[in-house]
Tab-separated table of C-alpha atoms in Angstrom:
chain	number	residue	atom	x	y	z
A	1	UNK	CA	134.817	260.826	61.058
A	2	UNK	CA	135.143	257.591	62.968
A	3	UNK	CA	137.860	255.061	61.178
A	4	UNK	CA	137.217	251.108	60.939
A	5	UNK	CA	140.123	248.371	60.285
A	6	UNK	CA	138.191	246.674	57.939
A	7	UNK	CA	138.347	249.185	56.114
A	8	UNK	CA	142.396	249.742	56.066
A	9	UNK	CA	142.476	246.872	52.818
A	10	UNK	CA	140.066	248.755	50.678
A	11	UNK	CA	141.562	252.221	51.441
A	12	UNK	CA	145.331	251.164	50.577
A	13	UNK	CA	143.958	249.379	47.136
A	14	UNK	CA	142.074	252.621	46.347
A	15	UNK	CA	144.559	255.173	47.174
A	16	UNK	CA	147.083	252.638	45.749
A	17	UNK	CA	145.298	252.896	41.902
A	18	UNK	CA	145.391	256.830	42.386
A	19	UNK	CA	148.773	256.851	43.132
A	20	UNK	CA	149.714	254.988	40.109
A	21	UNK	CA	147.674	257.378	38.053
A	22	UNK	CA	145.027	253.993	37.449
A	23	UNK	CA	142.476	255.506	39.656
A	24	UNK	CA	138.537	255.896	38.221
A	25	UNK	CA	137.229	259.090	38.344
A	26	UNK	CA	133.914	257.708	39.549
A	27	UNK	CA	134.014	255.273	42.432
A	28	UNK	CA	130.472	253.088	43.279
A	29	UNK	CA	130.645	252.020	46.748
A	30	UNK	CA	128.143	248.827	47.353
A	31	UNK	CA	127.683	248.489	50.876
A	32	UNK	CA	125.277	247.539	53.847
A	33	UNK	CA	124.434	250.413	56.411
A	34	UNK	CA	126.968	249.971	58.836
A	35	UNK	CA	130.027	248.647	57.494
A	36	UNK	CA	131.680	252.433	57.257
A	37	UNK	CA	131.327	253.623	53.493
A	38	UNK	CA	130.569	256.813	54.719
A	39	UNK	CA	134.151	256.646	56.625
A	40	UNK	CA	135.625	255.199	53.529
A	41	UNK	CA	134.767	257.980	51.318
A	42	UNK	CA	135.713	260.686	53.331
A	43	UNK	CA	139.109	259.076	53.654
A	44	UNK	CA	139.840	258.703	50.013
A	45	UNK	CA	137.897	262.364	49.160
A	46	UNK	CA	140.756	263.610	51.870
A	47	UNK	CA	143.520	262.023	50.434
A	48	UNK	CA	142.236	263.812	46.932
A	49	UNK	CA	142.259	266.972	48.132
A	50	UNK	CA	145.301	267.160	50.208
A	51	UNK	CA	147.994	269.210	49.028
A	52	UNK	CA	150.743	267.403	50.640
A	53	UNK	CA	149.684	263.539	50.585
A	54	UNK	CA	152.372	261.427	52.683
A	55	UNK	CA	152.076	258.276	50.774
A	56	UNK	CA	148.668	256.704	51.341
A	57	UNK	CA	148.180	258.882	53.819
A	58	UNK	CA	146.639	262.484	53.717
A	59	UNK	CA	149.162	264.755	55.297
A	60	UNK	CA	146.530	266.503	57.778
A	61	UNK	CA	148.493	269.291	57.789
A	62	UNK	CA	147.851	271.472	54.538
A	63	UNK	CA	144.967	273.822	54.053
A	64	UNK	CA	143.256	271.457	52.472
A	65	UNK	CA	142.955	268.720	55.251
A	66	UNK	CA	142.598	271.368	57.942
A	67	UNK	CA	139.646	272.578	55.882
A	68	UNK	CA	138.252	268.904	55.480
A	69	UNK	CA	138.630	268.703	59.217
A	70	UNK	CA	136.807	271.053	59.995
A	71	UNK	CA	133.951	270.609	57.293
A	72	UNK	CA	134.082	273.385	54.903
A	73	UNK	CA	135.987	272.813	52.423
A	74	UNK	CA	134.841	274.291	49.042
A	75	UNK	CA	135.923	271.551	46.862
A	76	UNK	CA	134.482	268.912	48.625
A	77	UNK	CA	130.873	268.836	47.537
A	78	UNK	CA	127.907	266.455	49.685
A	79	UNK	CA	124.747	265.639	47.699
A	80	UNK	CA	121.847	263.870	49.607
A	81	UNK	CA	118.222	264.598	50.109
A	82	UNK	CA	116.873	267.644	52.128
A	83	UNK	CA	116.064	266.800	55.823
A	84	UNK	CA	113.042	264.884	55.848
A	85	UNK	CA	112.803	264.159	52.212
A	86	UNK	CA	114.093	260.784	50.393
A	87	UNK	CA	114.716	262.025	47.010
A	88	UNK	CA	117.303	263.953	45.313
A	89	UNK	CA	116.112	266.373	42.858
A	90	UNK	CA	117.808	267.893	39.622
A	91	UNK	CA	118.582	271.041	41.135
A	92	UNK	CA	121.251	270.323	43.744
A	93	UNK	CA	122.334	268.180	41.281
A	94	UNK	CA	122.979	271.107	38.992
A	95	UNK	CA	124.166	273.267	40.649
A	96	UNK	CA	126.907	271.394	42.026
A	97	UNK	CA	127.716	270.323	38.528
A	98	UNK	CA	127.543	274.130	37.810
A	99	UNK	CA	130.307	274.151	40.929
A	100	UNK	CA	132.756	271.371	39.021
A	101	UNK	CA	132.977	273.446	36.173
A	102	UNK	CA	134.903	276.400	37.642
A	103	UNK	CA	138.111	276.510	38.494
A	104	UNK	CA	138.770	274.690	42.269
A	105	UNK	CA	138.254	277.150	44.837
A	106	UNK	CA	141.572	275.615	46.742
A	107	UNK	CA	143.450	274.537	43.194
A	108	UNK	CA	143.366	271.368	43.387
A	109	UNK	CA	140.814	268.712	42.807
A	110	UNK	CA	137.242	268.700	43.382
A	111	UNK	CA	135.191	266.087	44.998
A	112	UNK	CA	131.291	264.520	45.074
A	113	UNK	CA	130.660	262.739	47.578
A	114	UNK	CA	126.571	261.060	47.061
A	115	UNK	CA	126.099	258.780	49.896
A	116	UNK	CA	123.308	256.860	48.866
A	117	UNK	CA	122.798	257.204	44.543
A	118	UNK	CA	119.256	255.586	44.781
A	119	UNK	CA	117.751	258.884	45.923
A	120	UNK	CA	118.343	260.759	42.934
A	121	UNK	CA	115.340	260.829	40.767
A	122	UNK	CA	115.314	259.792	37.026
A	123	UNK	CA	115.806	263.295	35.937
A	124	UNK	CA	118.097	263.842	38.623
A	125	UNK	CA	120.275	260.744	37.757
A	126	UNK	CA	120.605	261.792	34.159
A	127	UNK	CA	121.546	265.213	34.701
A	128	UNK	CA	124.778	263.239	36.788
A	129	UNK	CA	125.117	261.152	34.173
A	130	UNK	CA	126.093	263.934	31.451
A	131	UNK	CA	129.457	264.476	33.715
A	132	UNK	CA	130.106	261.454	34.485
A	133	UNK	CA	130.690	260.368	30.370
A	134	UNK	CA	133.009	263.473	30.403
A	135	UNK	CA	133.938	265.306	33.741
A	136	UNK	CA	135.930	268.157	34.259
A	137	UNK	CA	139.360	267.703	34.688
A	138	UNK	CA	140.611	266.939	38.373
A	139	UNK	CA	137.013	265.724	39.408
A	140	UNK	CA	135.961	262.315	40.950
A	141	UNK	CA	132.808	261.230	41.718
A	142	UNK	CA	132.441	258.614	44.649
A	143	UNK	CA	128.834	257.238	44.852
A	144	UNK	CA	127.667	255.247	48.129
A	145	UNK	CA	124.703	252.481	47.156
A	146	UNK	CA	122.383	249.829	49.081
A	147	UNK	CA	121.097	248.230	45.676
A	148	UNK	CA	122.907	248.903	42.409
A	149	UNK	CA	120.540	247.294	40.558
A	150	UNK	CA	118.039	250.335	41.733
A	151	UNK	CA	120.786	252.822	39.654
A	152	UNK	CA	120.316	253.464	36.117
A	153	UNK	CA	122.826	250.813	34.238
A	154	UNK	CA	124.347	253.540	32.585
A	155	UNK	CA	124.858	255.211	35.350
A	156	UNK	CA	126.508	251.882	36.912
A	157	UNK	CA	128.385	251.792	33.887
A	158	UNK	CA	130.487	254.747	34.227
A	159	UNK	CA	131.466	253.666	37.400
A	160	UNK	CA	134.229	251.783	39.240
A	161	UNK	CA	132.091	249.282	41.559
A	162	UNK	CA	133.743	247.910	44.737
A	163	UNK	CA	131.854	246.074	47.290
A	164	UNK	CA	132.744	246.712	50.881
A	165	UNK	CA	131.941	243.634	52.071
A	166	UNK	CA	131.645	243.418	55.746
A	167	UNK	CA	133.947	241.632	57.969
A	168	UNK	CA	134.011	237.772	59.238
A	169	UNK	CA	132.006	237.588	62.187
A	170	UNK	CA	134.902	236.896	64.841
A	171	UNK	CA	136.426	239.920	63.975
A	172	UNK	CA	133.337	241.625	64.058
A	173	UNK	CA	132.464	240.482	67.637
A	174	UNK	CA	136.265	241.265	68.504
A	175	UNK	CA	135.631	244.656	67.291
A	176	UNK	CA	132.318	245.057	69.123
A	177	UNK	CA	133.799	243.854	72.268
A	178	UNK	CA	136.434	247.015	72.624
A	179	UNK	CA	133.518	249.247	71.573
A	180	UNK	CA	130.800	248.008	73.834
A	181	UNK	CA	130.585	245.661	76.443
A	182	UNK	CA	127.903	242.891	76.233
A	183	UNK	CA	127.304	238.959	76.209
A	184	UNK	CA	128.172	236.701	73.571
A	185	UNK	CA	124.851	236.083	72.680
A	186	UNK	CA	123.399	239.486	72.246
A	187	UNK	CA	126.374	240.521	70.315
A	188	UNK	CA	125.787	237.617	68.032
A	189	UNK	CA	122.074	238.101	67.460
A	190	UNK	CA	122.811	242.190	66.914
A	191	UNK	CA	125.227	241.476	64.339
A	192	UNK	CA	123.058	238.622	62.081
A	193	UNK	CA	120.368	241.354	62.353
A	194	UNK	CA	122.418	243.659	61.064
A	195	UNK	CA	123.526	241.167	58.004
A	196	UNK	CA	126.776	241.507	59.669
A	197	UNK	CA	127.382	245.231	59.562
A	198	UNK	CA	128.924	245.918	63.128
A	199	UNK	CA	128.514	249.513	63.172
A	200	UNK	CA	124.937	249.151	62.482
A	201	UNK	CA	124.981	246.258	64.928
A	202	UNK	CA	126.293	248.587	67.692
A	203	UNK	CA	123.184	250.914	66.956
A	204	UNK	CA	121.008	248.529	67.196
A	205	UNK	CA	122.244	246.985	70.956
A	206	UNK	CA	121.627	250.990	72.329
A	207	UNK	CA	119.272	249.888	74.736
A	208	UNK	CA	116.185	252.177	73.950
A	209	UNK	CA	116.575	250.035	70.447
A	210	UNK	CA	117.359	246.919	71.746
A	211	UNK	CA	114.450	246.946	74.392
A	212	UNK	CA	111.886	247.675	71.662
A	213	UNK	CA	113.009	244.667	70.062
A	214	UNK	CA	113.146	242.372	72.949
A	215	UNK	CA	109.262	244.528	73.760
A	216	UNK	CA	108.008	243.004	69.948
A	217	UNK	CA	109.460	239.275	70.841
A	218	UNK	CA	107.811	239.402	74.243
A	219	UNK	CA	104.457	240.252	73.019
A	220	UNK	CA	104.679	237.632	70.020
A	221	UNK	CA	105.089	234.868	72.717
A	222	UNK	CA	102.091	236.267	74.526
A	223	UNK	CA	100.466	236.248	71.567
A	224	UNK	CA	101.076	232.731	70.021
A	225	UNK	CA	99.272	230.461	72.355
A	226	UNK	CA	96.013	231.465	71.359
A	227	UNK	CA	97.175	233.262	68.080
A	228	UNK	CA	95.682	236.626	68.893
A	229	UNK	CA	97.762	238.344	66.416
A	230	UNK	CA	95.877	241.536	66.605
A	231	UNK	CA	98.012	241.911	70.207
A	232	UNK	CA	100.770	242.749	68.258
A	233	UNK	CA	99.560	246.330	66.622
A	234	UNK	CA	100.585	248.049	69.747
A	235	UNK	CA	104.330	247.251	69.126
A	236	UNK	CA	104.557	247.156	65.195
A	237	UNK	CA	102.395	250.827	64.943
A	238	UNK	CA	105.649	253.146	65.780
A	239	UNK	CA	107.800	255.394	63.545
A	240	UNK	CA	110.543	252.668	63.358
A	241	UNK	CA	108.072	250.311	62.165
A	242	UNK	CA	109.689	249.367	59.406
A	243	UNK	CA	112.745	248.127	61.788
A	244	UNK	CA	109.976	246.500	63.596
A	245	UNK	CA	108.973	244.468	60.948
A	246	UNK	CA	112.161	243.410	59.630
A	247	UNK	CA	112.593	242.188	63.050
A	248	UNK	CA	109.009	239.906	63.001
A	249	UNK	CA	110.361	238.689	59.209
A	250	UNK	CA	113.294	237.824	60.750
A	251	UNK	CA	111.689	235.526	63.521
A	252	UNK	CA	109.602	234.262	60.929
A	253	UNK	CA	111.736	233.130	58.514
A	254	UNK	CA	114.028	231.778	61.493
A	255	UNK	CA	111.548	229.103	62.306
A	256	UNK	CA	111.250	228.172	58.370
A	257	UNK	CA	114.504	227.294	59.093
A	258	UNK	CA	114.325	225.375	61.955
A	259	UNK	CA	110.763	223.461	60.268
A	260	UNK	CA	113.423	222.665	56.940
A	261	UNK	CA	116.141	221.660	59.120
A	262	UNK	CA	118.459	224.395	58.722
A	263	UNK	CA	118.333	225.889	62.625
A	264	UNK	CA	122.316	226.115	62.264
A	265	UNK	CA	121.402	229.335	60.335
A	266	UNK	CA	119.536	231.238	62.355
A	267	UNK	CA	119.535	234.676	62.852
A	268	UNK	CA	118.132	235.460	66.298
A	269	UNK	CA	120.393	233.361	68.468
A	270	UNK	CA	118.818	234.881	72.103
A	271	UNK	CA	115.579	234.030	70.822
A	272	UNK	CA	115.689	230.012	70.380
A	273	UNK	CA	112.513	229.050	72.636
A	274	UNK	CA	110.427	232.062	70.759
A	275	UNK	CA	111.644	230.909	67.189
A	276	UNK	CA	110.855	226.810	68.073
A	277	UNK	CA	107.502	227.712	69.122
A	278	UNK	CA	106.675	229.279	65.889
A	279	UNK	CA	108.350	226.440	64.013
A	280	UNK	CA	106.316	223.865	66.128
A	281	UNK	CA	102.550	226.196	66.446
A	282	UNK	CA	102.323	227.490	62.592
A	283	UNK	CA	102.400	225.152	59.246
A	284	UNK	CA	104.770	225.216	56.992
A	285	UNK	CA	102.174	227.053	54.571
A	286	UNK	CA	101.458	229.681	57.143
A	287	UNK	CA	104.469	230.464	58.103
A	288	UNK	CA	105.875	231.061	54.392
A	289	UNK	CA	102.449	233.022	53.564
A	290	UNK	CA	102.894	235.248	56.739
A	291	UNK	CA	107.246	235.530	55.917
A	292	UNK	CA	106.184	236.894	52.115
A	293	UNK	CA	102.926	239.232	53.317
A	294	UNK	CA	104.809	240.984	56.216
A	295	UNK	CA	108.093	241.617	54.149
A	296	UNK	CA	105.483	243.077	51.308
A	297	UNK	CA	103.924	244.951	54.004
A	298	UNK	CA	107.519	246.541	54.834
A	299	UNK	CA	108.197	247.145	51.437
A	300	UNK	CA	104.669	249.182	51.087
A	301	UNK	CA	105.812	251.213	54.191
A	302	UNK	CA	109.332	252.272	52.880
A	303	UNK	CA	107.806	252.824	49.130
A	304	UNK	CA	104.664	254.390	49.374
A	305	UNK	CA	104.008	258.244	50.517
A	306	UNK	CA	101.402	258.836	52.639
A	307	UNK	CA	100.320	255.525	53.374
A	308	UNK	CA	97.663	254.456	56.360
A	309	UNK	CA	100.519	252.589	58.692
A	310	UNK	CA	98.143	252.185	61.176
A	311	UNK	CA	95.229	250.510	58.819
A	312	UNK	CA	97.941	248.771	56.781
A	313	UNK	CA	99.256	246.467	59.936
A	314	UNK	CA	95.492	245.754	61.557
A	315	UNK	CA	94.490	244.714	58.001
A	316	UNK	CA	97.487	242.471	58.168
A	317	UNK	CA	97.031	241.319	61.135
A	318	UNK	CA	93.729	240.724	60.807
A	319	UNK	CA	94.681	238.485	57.557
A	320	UNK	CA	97.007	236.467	59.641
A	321	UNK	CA	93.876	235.805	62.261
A	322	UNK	CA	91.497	234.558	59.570
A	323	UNK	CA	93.953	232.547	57.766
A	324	UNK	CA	94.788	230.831	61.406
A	325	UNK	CA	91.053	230.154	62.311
A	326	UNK	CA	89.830	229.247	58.458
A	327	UNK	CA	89.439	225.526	58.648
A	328	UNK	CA	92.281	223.325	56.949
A	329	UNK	CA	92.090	221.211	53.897
């Protein structure tokens, strides 16, 4: 498991409660993709289940951390959604509860580790929610979450919330620069994308990601001369289209920016000349209408089983060329 400083602050204040016997039993870890929770929780799950903790430190010695090393430990229980699947059901859930209820297989503590607490389903979620009011003894609960305020409150409730928030951006790009080597200005732009996440800003700079991005920005500036928006279905109609289309809402709502005076804040720094043309070519009224029916669109494509993606973006599309050729006001 990969280690980030940023997260050296959060760990010692953590570990630091448990050691004075203050520590929660359930942890709710608010975080963007990419700013290490995962790391985070491992870290403090290790320290929980060491048998020989030096300090803050897990000892990385013991049975326990050898077993934790090497991904098998018995007491350290993962719940997340089958392969393919985004919910959680009430059965894992069970019978990992049924798991906390025995004695610890290594005598010690027990651990759940739920990376990402808005896949469990209703049913699901209240099944958790019976232990958490009153777990087992020895038995901690750390939760991972994009949006608390998709969790059930009282589920929120029994919980400890920290925010990992990510780190300043110099320190980010300082970080990025020992990990990767690249300009200034693509590092920049990754890391705004990324809402300054710089893990998640590293994945995005792998080139076969990076090139589909720079592939979508290319074809919009083909296609805003003459506004033939439908040009664009062959780069938005992929299996990452939902990245895709974060990364046309983030153009658009770039040139809002620069239209309301604001161009200090935008996003995609590499892409000035792409984001003034929109500012100058669209209205005001287009460009907001486009910004809120594209991030819709997204949200239909990450919410909705099944759906058409294909028919969804050409009926978009094909919105966004009738509203340019309607006649104005």
């Amino acid at each position: 498991m990969n280690w980030y400083p940023w997260l050296n602050a959060p760990y010692r204040q953590l570990i630091g409660q448990y050691r004075a016997g203050r520590g929660h039993h359930a942890l709710l870890l608010h975080a963007l993709p990419g700013c290490g929770d995962d790391s985070l929780a491992y870290a403090v799950g290790r320290w929980l289940l060491c048998q020989h903790p030096d300090g803050d430190k897990s000892c990385g010695e013991c049975h326990g951390c050898r077993l934790m090393i090497a991904g098998n430990h018995p007491d350290w229980h993962l719940l997340q959604p089958e392969s393919g699947k985004n919910a959680l059901g009430i059965e894992p859930v069970r019978q990992v509860i049924g798991h906390l209820y025995n004695h610890a297989q290594q005598g010690g503590a027990k651990v759940v580790w739920l990376p990402l607490a808005e896949a469990l389903t209703e049913a699901a979620a209240n099944a958790l929610l019976k232990t958490l009011e009153e777990p087992p003894s020895d038995t901690y609960f750390l939760l991972g979450t994009r949006e608390p305020a998709n969790l059930l409150a009282t589920l929120r409730s029994r919980c400890l919330y920290l925010y990992l928030s990510p780190p300043d951006e110099a320190n980010s790009l300082r970080w990025m620069q020992s990990q990767q080597s690249a300009d200034a200005l693509t590092a920049t732009t990754a890391l705004r994308l990324s809402g300054g996440a710089p893990v998640a800003a590293l994945a995005l700079m792998a080139p076969d990601v990076w090139n589909h991005r720079q592939a979508l920005c290319t074809a919009l500036e083909r296609a805003l001369p003459g506004q033939q928006w439908l040009s664009l279905l062959p780069v938005l109609n992929h299996d990452n289209a939902d990245q895709r289309l974060s990364w046309l809402c983030s153009l658009l709502l770039d040139a809002v920016k620069v239209q309301q005076h604001a161009g200090q804040a935008v996003v995609n720094q590499d892409q000035l000349p792409l984001v003034q043309q929109l500012a100058s070519r669209l209205s005001p009224t287009t460009l907001q209408q486009q910004l809120g029916q594209w991030i819709h669109c997204r949200h239909q494509l990450l919410t909705i089983v099944a759906l058409n993606r294909e028919l969804m973006l050409t009926e978009q599309l094909c919105r966004w060329q009738e509203a340019d050729r309607a006649p104005s006001a």
